Structure formats: C-alpha cells, structure tokens
mmCIF file with all atom_site columns, C-alpha atoms and ligand atoms in Angstrom:
data_model
loop_
_atom_site.group_PDB
_atom_site.id
_atom_site.type_symbol
_atom_site.label_atom_id
_atom_site.label_alt_id
_atom_site.label_comp_id
_atom_site.label_asym_id
_atom_site.label_entity_id
_atom_site.label_seq_id
_atom_site.pdbx_PDB_ins_code
_atom_site.Cartn_x
_atom_site.Cartn_y
_atom_site.Cartn_z
_atom_site.occupancy
_atom_site.B_iso_or_equiv
_atom_site.pdbx_formal_charge
_atom_site.auth_seq_id
_atom_site.auth_comp_id
_atom_site.auth_asym_id
_atom_site.auth_atom_id
_atom_site.pdbx_PDB_model_num
ATOM   1   C CA . MET K 1 1   ? 122.067 104.045 78.974  1.00 97.00 ? 7   MET K CA 1
ATOM   2   C CA . GLU K 1 2   ? 123.614 107.226 77.613  1.00 98.00 ? 8   GLU K CA 1
ATOM   3   C CA . LEU K 1 3   ? 122.047 110.494 78.729  1.00 98.00 ? 9   LEU K CA 1
ATOM   4   C CA . THR K 1 4   ? 121.606 111.635 75.106  1.00 98.00 ? 10  THR K CA 1
ATOM   5   C CA . ARG K 1 5   ? 119.545 108.538 74.416  1.00 98.00 ? 11  ARG K CA 1
ATOM   6   C CA . PHE K 1 6   ? 117.443 109.017 77.565  1.00 98.00 ? 12  PHE K CA 1
ATOM   7   C CA . ASN K 1 7   ? 116.784 112.608 76.430  1.00 98.00 ? 13  ASN K CA 1
ATOM   8   C CA . GLN K 1 8   ? 115.496 111.397 73.066  1.00 98.00 ? 14  GLN K CA 1
ATOM   9   C CA . LEU K 1 9   ? 113.281 108.464 74.065  1.00 98.00 ? 15  LEU K CA 1
ATOM   10  C CA . ALA K 1 10  ? 109.489 108.684 73.800  1.00 98.00 ? 16  ALA K CA 1
ATOM   11  C CA . PRO K 1 11  ? 108.017 109.524 77.240  1.00 98.00 ? 17  PRO K CA 1
ATOM   12  C CA . GLU K 1 12  ? 106.701 106.006 77.959  1.00 98.00 ? 18  GLU K CA 1
ATOM   13  C CA . GLU K 1 13  ? 110.041 104.463 77.016  1.00 98.00 ? 19  GLU K CA 1
ATOM   14  C CA . ALA K 1 14  ? 111.957 106.967 79.117  1.00 98.00 ? 20  ALA K CA 1
ATOM   15  C CA . GLN K 1 15  ? 109.672 106.194 82.052  1.00 98.00 ? 21  GLN K CA 1
ATOM   16  C CA . SER K 1 16  ? 110.238 102.470 81.774  1.00 98.00 ? 22  SER K CA 1
ATOM   17  C CA . ALA K 1 17  ? 113.989 103.053 81.555  1.00 98.00 ? 23  ALA K CA 1
ATOM   18  C CA . ILE K 1 18  ? 113.951 104.567 85.065  1.00 98.00 ? 24  ILE K CA 1
ATOM   19  C CA . ALA K 1 19  ? 110.978 102.723 86.590  1.00 97.00 ? 25  ALA K CA 1
ATOM   20  C CA . HIS K 1 20  ? 113.201 100.358 88.610  1.00 96.00 ? 26  HIS K CA 1
ATOM   21  C CA . CYS K 1 21  ? 114.799 103.325 90.442  1.00 97.00 ? 27  CYS K CA 1
ATOM   22  C CA . VAL K 1 22  ? 111.719 103.746 92.646  1.00 97.00 ? 28  VAL K CA 1
ATOM   23  C CA . ALA K 1 23  ? 108.089 102.592 92.471  1.00 96.00 ? 29  ALA K CA 1
ATOM   24  C CA . ILE K 1 24  ? 106.658 106.126 92.553  1.00 97.00 ? 30  ILE K CA 1
ATOM   25  C CA . PRO K 1 25  ? 105.066 106.817 89.146  1.00 97.00 ? 31  PRO K CA 1
ATOM   26  C CA . HIS K 1 26  ? 104.656 110.590 89.629  1.00 98.00 ? 32  HIS K CA 1
ATOM   27  C CA . TRP K 1 27  ? 108.401 110.919 90.343  1.00 98.00 ? 33  TRP K CA 1
ATOM   28  C CA . GLN K 1 28  ? 109.213 108.914 87.200  1.00 98.00 ? 34  GLN K CA 1
ATOM   29  C CA . GLN K 1 29  ? 106.844 111.020 85.092  1.00 98.00 ? 35  GLN K CA 1
ATOM   30  C CA . ALA K 1 30  ? 108.028 114.366 86.458  1.00 98.00 ? 36  ALA K CA 1
ATOM   31  C CA . LEU K 1 31  ? 111.652 113.442 85.786  1.00 98.00 ? 37  LEU K CA 1
ATOM   32  C CA . VAL K 1 32  ? 110.814 112.381 82.230  1.00 98.00 ? 38  VAL K CA 1
ATOM   33  C CA . ALA K 1 33  ? 108.894 115.637 81.699  1.00 98.00 ? 39  ALA K CA 1
ATOM   34  C CA . ALA K 1 34  ? 111.921 117.651 82.877  1.00 98.00 ? 40  ALA K CA 1
ATOM   35  C CA . ARG K 1 35  ? 114.090 116.376 79.985  1.00 98.00 ? 41  ARG K CA 1
ATOM   36  C CA . PRO K 1 36  ? 116.311 117.225 78.190  1.00 98.00 ? 42  PRO K CA 1
ATOM   37  C CA . PHE K 1 37  ? 119.193 117.342 80.673  1.00 98.00 ? 43  PHE K CA 1
ATOM   38  C CA . ASP K 1 38  ? 122.576 118.866 79.765  1.00 98.00 ? 44  ASP K CA 1
ATOM   39  C CA . SER K 1 39  ? 124.553 116.603 82.043  1.00 98.00 ? 45  SER K CA 1
ATOM   40  C CA . SER K 1 40  ? 124.273 113.668 84.426  1.00 98.00 ? 46  SER K CA 1
ATOM   41  C CA . ALA K 1 41  ? 124.729 116.127 87.286  1.00 98.00 ? 47  ALA K CA 1
ATOM   42  C CA . ALA K 1 42  ? 121.648 118.053 86.119  1.00 98.00 ? 48  ALA K CA 1
ATOM   43  C CA . LEU K 1 43  ? 119.654 114.823 85.861  1.00 98.00 ? 49  LEU K CA 1
ATOM   44  C CA . LEU K 1 44  ? 120.639 113.781 89.388  1.00 98.00 ? 50  LEU K CA 1
ATOM   45  C CA . ALA K 1 45  ? 119.902 117.243 90.775  1.00 98.00 ? 51  ALA K CA 1
ATOM   46  C CA . ALA K 1 46  ? 116.404 117.150 89.251  1.00 98.00 ? 52  ALA K CA 1
ATOM   47  C CA . GLY K 1 47  ? 115.809 113.621 90.568  1.00 98.00 ? 53  GLY K CA 1
ATOM   48  C CA . ASP K 1 48  ? 116.944 114.741 94.010  1.00 98.00 ? 54  ASP K CA 1
ATOM   49  C CA . ALA K 1 49  ? 114.750 117.871 94.057  1.00 98.00 ? 55  ALA K CA 1
ATOM   50  C CA . LEU K 1 50  ? 111.686 115.857 93.021  1.00 98.00 ? 56  LEU K CA 1
ATOM   51  C CA . ALA K 1 51  ? 112.428 113.178 95.624  1.00 98.00 ? 57  ALA K CA 1
ATOM   52  C CA . ARG K 1 52  ? 112.535 115.819 98.367  1.00 98.00 ? 58  ARG K CA 1
ATOM   53  C CA . GLN K 1 53  ? 108.789 116.340 97.815  1.00 98.00 ? 59  GLN K CA 1
ATOM   54  C CA . TRP K 1 54  ? 107.868 112.779 98.764  1.00 98.00 ? 60  TRP K CA 1
ATOM   55  C CA . GLN K 1 55  ? 105.261 112.261 101.465 1.00 97.00 ? 61  GLN K CA 1
ATOM   56  C CA . SER K 1 56  ? 104.139 109.353 103.579 1.00 95.00 ? 62  SER K CA 1
ATOM   57  C CA . ALA K 1 57  ? 101.942 107.819 100.819 1.00 96.00 ? 63  ALA K CA 1
ATOM   58  C CA . ASP K 1 58  ? 104.987 107.734 98.525  1.00 97.00 ? 64  ASP K CA 1
ATOM   59  C CA . LEU K 1 59  ? 106.983 105.839 101.140 1.00 97.00 ? 65  LEU K CA 1
ATOM   60  C CA . GLN K 1 60  ? 104.213 103.240 101.406 1.00 94.00 ? 66  GLN K CA 1
ATOM   61  C CA . ALA K 1 61  ? 104.023 102.857 97.627  1.00 94.00 ? 67  ALA K CA 1
ATOM   62  C CA . ALA K 1 62  ? 107.770 102.469 97.226  1.00 96.00 ? 68  ALA K CA 1
ATOM   63  C CA . LEU K 1 63  ? 108.283 100.029 100.097 1.00 92.00 ? 69  LEU K CA 1
ATOM   64  C CA . ALA K 1 64  ? 106.473 97.266  98.260  1.00 83.00 ? 70  ALA K CA 1
ATOM   65  C CA . ALA K 1 65  ? 109.500 97.058  95.941  1.00 82.00 ? 71  ALA K CA 1
ATOM   66  C CA . HIS K 1 66  ? 112.088 96.748  98.741  1.00 86.00 ? 72  HIS K CA 1
ATOM   67  C CA . PRO K 1 67  ? 112.670 93.395  100.375 1.00 89.00 ? 73  PRO K CA 1
ATOM   68  C CA . ARG K 1 68  ? 113.649 93.308  104.059 1.00 93.00 ? 74  ARG K CA 1
ATOM   69  C CA . ILE K 1 69  ? 117.335 93.713  104.840 1.00 93.00 ? 75  ILE K CA 1
ATOM   70  C CA . GLY K 1 70  ? 118.772 90.204  105.006 1.00 91.00 ? 76  GLY K CA 1
ATOM   71  C CA . GLU K 1 71  ? 115.995 88.649  102.936 1.00 88.00 ? 77  GLU K CA 1
ATOM   72  C CA . ARG K 1 72  ? 117.510 87.903  99.602  1.00 78.00 ? 78  ARG K CA 1
ATOM   73  C CA . ALA K 1 73  ? 115.232 89.114  96.820  1.00 79.00 ? 79  ALA K CA 1
ATOM   74  C CA . SER K 1 74  ? 114.352 86.082  94.752  1.00 79.00 ? 80  SER K CA 1
ATOM   75  C CA . GLY K 1 75  ? 112.718 87.648  91.709  1.00 80.00 ? 81  GLY K CA 1
ATOM   76  C CA . ALA K 1 76  ? 114.160 87.734  88.217  1.00 80.00 ? 82  ALA K CA 1
ATOM   77  C CA . ASP K 1 77  ? 113.142 91.358  87.684  1.00 87.00 ? 83  ASP K CA 1
ATOM   78  C CA . LYS K 1 78  ? 115.479 94.306  87.637  1.00 88.00 ? 84  LYS K CA 1
ATOM   79  C CA . GLU K 1 79  ? 114.582 95.524  91.143  1.00 86.00 ? 85  GLU K CA 1
ATOM   80  C CA . ALA K 1 80  ? 115.360 92.120  92.652  1.00 87.00 ? 86  ALA K CA 1
ATOM   81  C CA . ALA K 1 81  ? 118.743 92.014  90.926  1.00 87.00 ? 87  ALA K CA 1
ATOM   82  C CA . LEU K 1 82  ? 119.568 95.538  92.100  1.00 89.00 ? 88  LEU K CA 1
ATOM   83  C CA . SER K 1 83  ? 118.490 94.731  95.606  1.00 88.00 ? 89  SER K CA 1
ATOM   84  C CA . ARG K 1 84  ? 120.691 91.619  95.724  1.00 88.00 ? 90  ARG K CA 1
ATOM   85  C CA . GLY K 1 85  ? 123.669 93.735  94.680  1.00 90.00 ? 91  GLY K CA 1
ATOM   86  C CA . GLU K 1 86  ? 122.887 96.478  97.192  1.00 91.00 ? 92  GLU K CA 1
ATOM   87  C CA . GLN K 1 87  ? 122.444 94.019  100.034 1.00 89.00 ? 93  GLN K CA 1
ATOM   88  C CA . SER K 1 88  ? 125.456 91.832  99.258  1.00 89.00 ? 94  SER K CA 1
ATOM   89  C CA . ALA K 1 89  ? 127.027 92.708  102.648 1.00 89.00 ? 95  ALA K CA 1
ATOM   90  C CA . MET K 1 90  ? 124.178 90.847  104.364 1.00 89.00 ? 96  MET K CA 1
ATOM   91  C CA . GLN K 1 91  ? 124.904 87.689  102.412 1.00 84.00 ? 97  GLN K CA 1
ATOM   92  C CA . GLN K 1 92  ? 128.353 87.606  103.974 1.00 84.00 ? 98  GLN K CA 1
ATOM   93  C CA . ALA K 1 93  ? 127.066 88.360  107.474 1.00 85.00 ? 99  ALA K CA 1
ATOM   94  C CA . ASP K 1 94  ? 127.370 85.585  110.043 1.00 90.00 ? 100 ASP K CA 1
ATOM   95  C CA . ARG K 1 95  ? 124.398 83.708  111.447 1.00 91.00 ? 101 ARG K CA 1
ATOM   96  C CA . ALA K 1 96  ? 124.209 85.728  114.683 1.00 93.00 ? 102 ALA K CA 1
ATOM   97  C CA . LEU K 1 97  ? 124.072 88.979  112.767 1.00 94.00 ? 103 LEU K CA 1
ATOM   98  C CA . GLN K 1 98  ? 121.456 87.620  110.374 1.00 93.00 ? 104 GLN K CA 1
ATOM   99  C CA . GLN K 1 99  ? 119.325 86.590  113.335 1.00 95.00 ? 105 GLN K CA 1
ATOM   100 C CA . ALA K 1 100 ? 119.740 89.919  115.123 1.00 96.00 ? 106 ALA K CA 1
ATOM   101 C CA . MET K 1 101 ? 118.709 91.665  111.912 1.00 96.00 ? 107 MET K CA 1
ATOM   102 C CA . GLN K 1 102 ? 115.650 89.451  111.605 1.00 96.00 ? 108 GLN K CA 1
ATOM   103 C CA . GLN K 1 103 ? 114.603 90.248  115.171 1.00 97.00 ? 109 GLN K CA 1
ATOM   104 C CA . GLY K 1 104 ? 115.281 93.938  114.618 1.00 98.00 ? 110 GLY K CA 1
ATOM   105 C CA . ASN K 1 105 ? 113.163 93.904  111.464 1.00 97.00 ? 111 ASN K CA 1
ATOM   106 C CA . GLN K 1 106 ? 110.293 92.350  113.434 1.00 98.00 ? 112 GLN K CA 1
ATOM   107 C CA . ALA K 1 107 ? 110.592 94.912  116.216 1.00 98.00 ? 113 ALA K CA 1
ATOM   108 C CA . TYR K 1 108 ? 110.683 97.725  113.680 1.00 98.00 ? 114 TYR K CA 1
ATOM   109 C CA . GLU K 1 109 ? 107.615 96.451  111.817 1.00 97.00 ? 115 GLU K CA 1
ATOM   110 C CA . ALA K 1 110 ? 105.709 96.056  115.078 1.00 98.00 ? 116 ALA K CA 1
ATOM   111 C CA . ARG K 1 111 ? 106.624 99.609  116.094 1.00 98.00 ? 117 ARG K CA 1
ATOM   112 C CA . PHE K 1 112 ? 106.186 101.477 112.794 1.00 97.00 ? 118 PHE K CA 1
ATOM   113 C CA . GLY K 1 113 ? 103.935 99.199  110.726 1.00 96.00 ? 119 GLY K CA 1
ATOM   114 C CA . ARG K 1 114 ? 106.215 99.103  107.687 1.00 96.00 ? 120 ARG K CA 1
ATOM   115 C CA . VAL K 1 115 ? 109.456 97.505  106.524 1.00 96.00 ? 121 VAL K CA 1
ATOM   116 C CA . PHE K 1 116 ? 112.751 98.988  107.795 1.00 98.00 ? 122 PHE K CA 1
ATOM   117 C CA . LEU K 1 117 ? 114.328 100.796 104.861 1.00 97.00 ? 123 LEU K CA 1
ATOM   118 C CA . ILE K 1 118 ? 117.991 101.744 104.610 1.00 98.00 ? 124 ILE K CA 1
ATOM   119 C CA . ARG K 1 119 ? 120.434 102.480 101.802 1.00 97.00 ? 125 ARG K CA 1
ATOM   120 C CA . ALA K 1 120 ? 122.360 99.214  102.011 1.00 96.00 ? 126 ALA K CA 1
ATOM   121 C CA . ARG K 1 121 ? 125.108 99.990  99.503  1.00 95.00 ? 127 ARG K CA 1
ATOM   122 C CA . GLY K 1 122 ? 128.239 101.162 101.288 1.00 95.00 ? 128 GLY K CA 1
ATOM   123 C CA . ARG K 1 123 ? 127.134 99.795  104.666 1.00 96.00 ? 129 ARG K CA 1
ATOM   124 C CA . SER K 1 124 ? 128.200 96.616  106.432 1.00 95.00 ? 130 SER K CA 1
ATOM   125 C CA . GLY K 1 125 ? 125.696 94.323  108.135 1.00 95.00 ? 131 GLY K CA 1
ATOM   126 C CA . GLU K 1 126 ? 126.849 95.612  111.551 1.00 95.00 ? 132 GLU K CA 1
ATOM   127 C CA . GLN K 1 127 ? 126.309 99.203  110.485 1.00 97.00 ? 133 GLN K CA 1
ATOM   128 C CA . MET K 1 128 ? 122.801 98.447  109.242 1.00 97.00 ? 134 MET K CA 1
ATOM   129 C CA . LEU K 1 129 ? 121.915 96.684  112.483 1.00 97.00 ? 135 LEU K CA 1
ATOM   130 C CA . ALA K 1 130 ? 123.239 99.617  114.525 1.00 98.00 ? 136 ALA K CA 1
ATOM   131 C CA . GLU K 1 131 ? 121.154 102.013 112.425 1.00 98.00 ? 137 GLU K CA 1
ATOM   132 C CA . LEU K 1 132 ? 118.074 99.855  112.876 1.00 98.00 ? 138 LEU K CA 1
ATOM   133 C CA . GLN K 1 133 ? 118.547 99.861  116.642 1.00 98.00 ? 139 GLN K CA 1
ATOM   134 C CA . ARG K 1 134 ? 119.105 103.605 116.735 1.00 98.00 ? 140 ARG K CA 1
ATOM   135 C CA . ARG K 1 135 ? 116.072 104.324 114.560 1.00 98.00 ? 141 ARG K CA 1
ATOM   136 C CA . LEU K 1 136 ? 113.810 102.119 116.694 1.00 98.00 ? 142 LEU K CA 1
ATOM   137 C CA . GLU K 1 137 ? 114.046 104.925 119.277 1.00 98.00 ? 143 GLU K CA 1
ATOM   138 C CA . ASN K 1 138 ? 112.750 107.563 116.835 1.00 98.00 ? 144 ASN K CA 1
ATOM   139 C CA . ASP K 1 139 ? 109.255 108.998 117.055 1.00 98.00 ? 145 ASP K CA 1
ATOM   140 C CA . GLU K 1 140 ? 107.067 108.314 114.003 1.00 97.00 ? 146 GLU K CA 1
ATOM   141 C CA . GLN K 1 141 ? 107.620 111.704 112.427 1.00 97.00 ? 147 GLN K CA 1
ATOM   142 C CA . SER K 1 142 ? 111.421 111.682 112.533 1.00 98.00 ? 148 SER K CA 1
ATOM   143 C CA . GLU K 1 143 ? 111.502 108.044 111.510 1.00 98.00 ? 149 GLU K CA 1
ATOM   144 C CA . GLN K 1 144 ? 109.330 108.720 108.492 1.00 98.00 ? 150 GLN K CA 1
ATOM   145 C CA . GLN K 1 145 ? 111.712 111.466 107.435 1.00 97.00 ? 151 GLN K CA 1
ATOM   146 C CA . GLU K 1 146 ? 114.736 109.177 107.866 1.00 98.00 ? 152 GLU K CA 1
ATOM   147 C CA . ALA K 1 147 ? 113.066 106.454 105.813 1.00 98.00 ? 153 ALA K CA 1
ATOM   148 C CA . LEU K 1 148 ? 112.215 108.952 103.049 1.00 98.00 ? 154 LEU K CA 1
ATOM   149 C CA . ASP K 1 149 ? 115.834 110.183 103.044 1.00 98.00 ? 155 ASP K CA 1
ATOM   150 C CA . GLN K 1 150 ? 117.075 106.603 102.696 1.00 98.00 ? 156 GLN K CA 1
ATOM   151 C CA . LEU K 1 151 ? 114.618 105.960 99.868  1.00 98.00 ? 157 LEU K CA 1
ATOM   152 C CA . ARG K 1 152 ? 115.913 109.055 98.092  1.00 98.00 ? 158 ARG K CA 1
ATOM   153 C CA . GLU K 1 153 ? 119.523 107.872 98.449  1.00 98.00 ? 159 GLU K CA 1
ATOM   154 C CA . ILE K 1 154 ? 118.693 104.413 97.056  1.00 97.00 ? 160 ILE K CA 1
ATOM   155 C CA . THR K 1 155 ? 116.794 105.991 94.165  1.00 98.00 ? 161 THR K CA 1
ATOM   156 C CA . LEU K 1 156 ? 119.604 108.370 93.221  1.00 98.00 ? 162 LEU K CA 1
ATOM   157 C CA . LEU K 1 157 ? 122.209 105.603 93.341  1.00 97.00 ? 163 LEU K CA 1
ATOM   158 C CA . ARG K 1 158 ? 120.037 103.551 90.998  1.00 97.00 ? 164 ARG K CA 1
ATOM   159 C CA . LEU K 1 159 ? 119.487 106.541 88.708  1.00 98.00 ? 165 LEU K CA 1
ATOM   160 C CA . LYS K 1 160 ? 123.215 107.232 88.574  1.00 97.00 ? 166 LYS K CA 1
ATOM   161 C CA . GLU K 1 161 ? 123.892 103.641 87.530  1.00 96.00 ? 167 GLU K CA 1
ATOM   162 C CA . THR K 1 162 ? 121.083 103.613 84.989  1.00 96.00 ? 168 THR K CA 1
ATOM   163 C CA . ILE K 1 163 ? 121.882 106.740 83.007  1.00 97.00 ? 169 ILE K CA 1
ATOM   164 C CA . GLN K 1 164 ? 125.386 107.971 82.378  1.00 94.00 ? 170 GLN K CA 1
HETATM 165 C C1 . 2AL G 2 .   ? 116.909 97.737  100.543 1.00 96.67 ? 16  2AL G C1 1
HETATM 166 C C2 . 2AL G 2 .   ? 117.207 97.201  99.258  1.00 96.67 ? 16  2AL G C2 1
HETATM 167 O O1 . 2AL G 2 .   ? 116.610 96.277  98.719  1.00 96.67 ? 16  2AL G O1 1
HETATM 168 N N1 . 2AL G 2 .   ? 118.278 97.915  98.794  1.00 96.67 ? 16  2AL G N1 1
HETATM 169 C C3 . 2AL G 2 .   ? 118.598 98.846  99.716  1.00 96.67 ? 16  2AL G C3 1
HETATM 170 O O2 . 2AL G 2 .   ? 119.520 99.666  99.601  1.00 96.67 ? 16  2AL G O2 1
HETATM 171 N N2 . 2AL G 2 .   ? 117.753 98.711  100.777 1.00 96.67 ? 16  2AL G N2 1
HETATM 172 N N3 . 2AL G 2 .   ? 115.898 97.220  101.338 1.00 96.67 ? 16  2AL G N3 1
HETATM 173 C C4 . 2AL G 2 .   ? 115.573 97.742  102.568 1.00 96.67 ? 16  2AL G C4 1
HETATM 174 N N4 . 2AL G 2 .   ? 114.567 97.132  103.235 1.00 96.67 ? 16  2AL G N4 1
HETATM 175 O O3 . 2AL G 2 .   ? 116.161 98.730  103.028 1.00 96.67 ? 16  2AL G O3 1
#
C-alpha cells in the first residue's frame, strides 16, 4: 500500500492494514494515531520507537501469532503466509538440522516457558540453531530483551513491506 493511502484511511481500516505486522493492538493503534507520516522513513522510525516500549505482556500476546521455527505455518491468513516466506530457509534445511531445531525448541520452551522467537529473514537454518543454543544460556531478563528485540525486527520488516 502507498503511504499516502495509509495516511488517508479511516482509523479502523488503517489498523487492519498493519494488523499482521504484530499482534499487539496498542502498538497498531498508536501508530495509526501518529499519522500522517511524511515519508516511509518517518513511519518506520515511529513504529520502531513505539516497539521499544514493549514489555513482557506484549511478548506473550505477540507470540501466539508466531509459529515455531521449522514448523511450517499452515494457515491461509496473512500472518501464516508471511511466516512461510520468512522461514523459507528452514524448508531447505536437511533432516538433521530440522531435528536439532526441534530439540532446541523443546529445550527453550522448557527453560523459558514460551516459544523461541527469532527474526528468520536473512538467517540460514544453521545460524538460527546457533542463536537458539547461545540464547539458551541467557538468564530470563536478558533473554526477554533479546526476544523483544527480535519481535521488533520482524515487525519492522513486515511494516516496511506493507507500506511503501
Ligand atoms: C518466526 C516467524 O514466523 N517469522 C520469523 O521471522 N520468526 N517465528 C519464530 N518462532 O521466531
């Protein structure tokens, strides 16, 4: 969608245009309320600043919309399609890597009680596995911050693709 169009939409329509970027309604609403934007850079900067305020409850809310790394999202909705694109490196990964990722996901969920989240676009399967193994050593507080940073990166990539 063109930025000029996004600027002009009614608030509810503008919110649904960006809803698939992240399942955090207050972020969607605050970004819509900050319109109009002069440029895509200004839009992304506002989205980034708002995302830097996220807390642990926001991470929990957003995670529901992110399938595990290596588990192909099966839905027909926009998030599932985006996720399949983002995670395409895992579809090419060999069986051993897929299995190691599955075990890593289980270990991560047992340790932190939530799904391992990483910006998959731009990373190979090996790189994601190495990150998972590194982050398993984090304490809860630093891990929560890393997960929130990854969520912000995914969200901004989606926003950049959505509105030009
Ligand atoms: C995802 C996803 O669906 N796309 C992405 O970049 N990361 N999922 C995840 N568990 O990290």
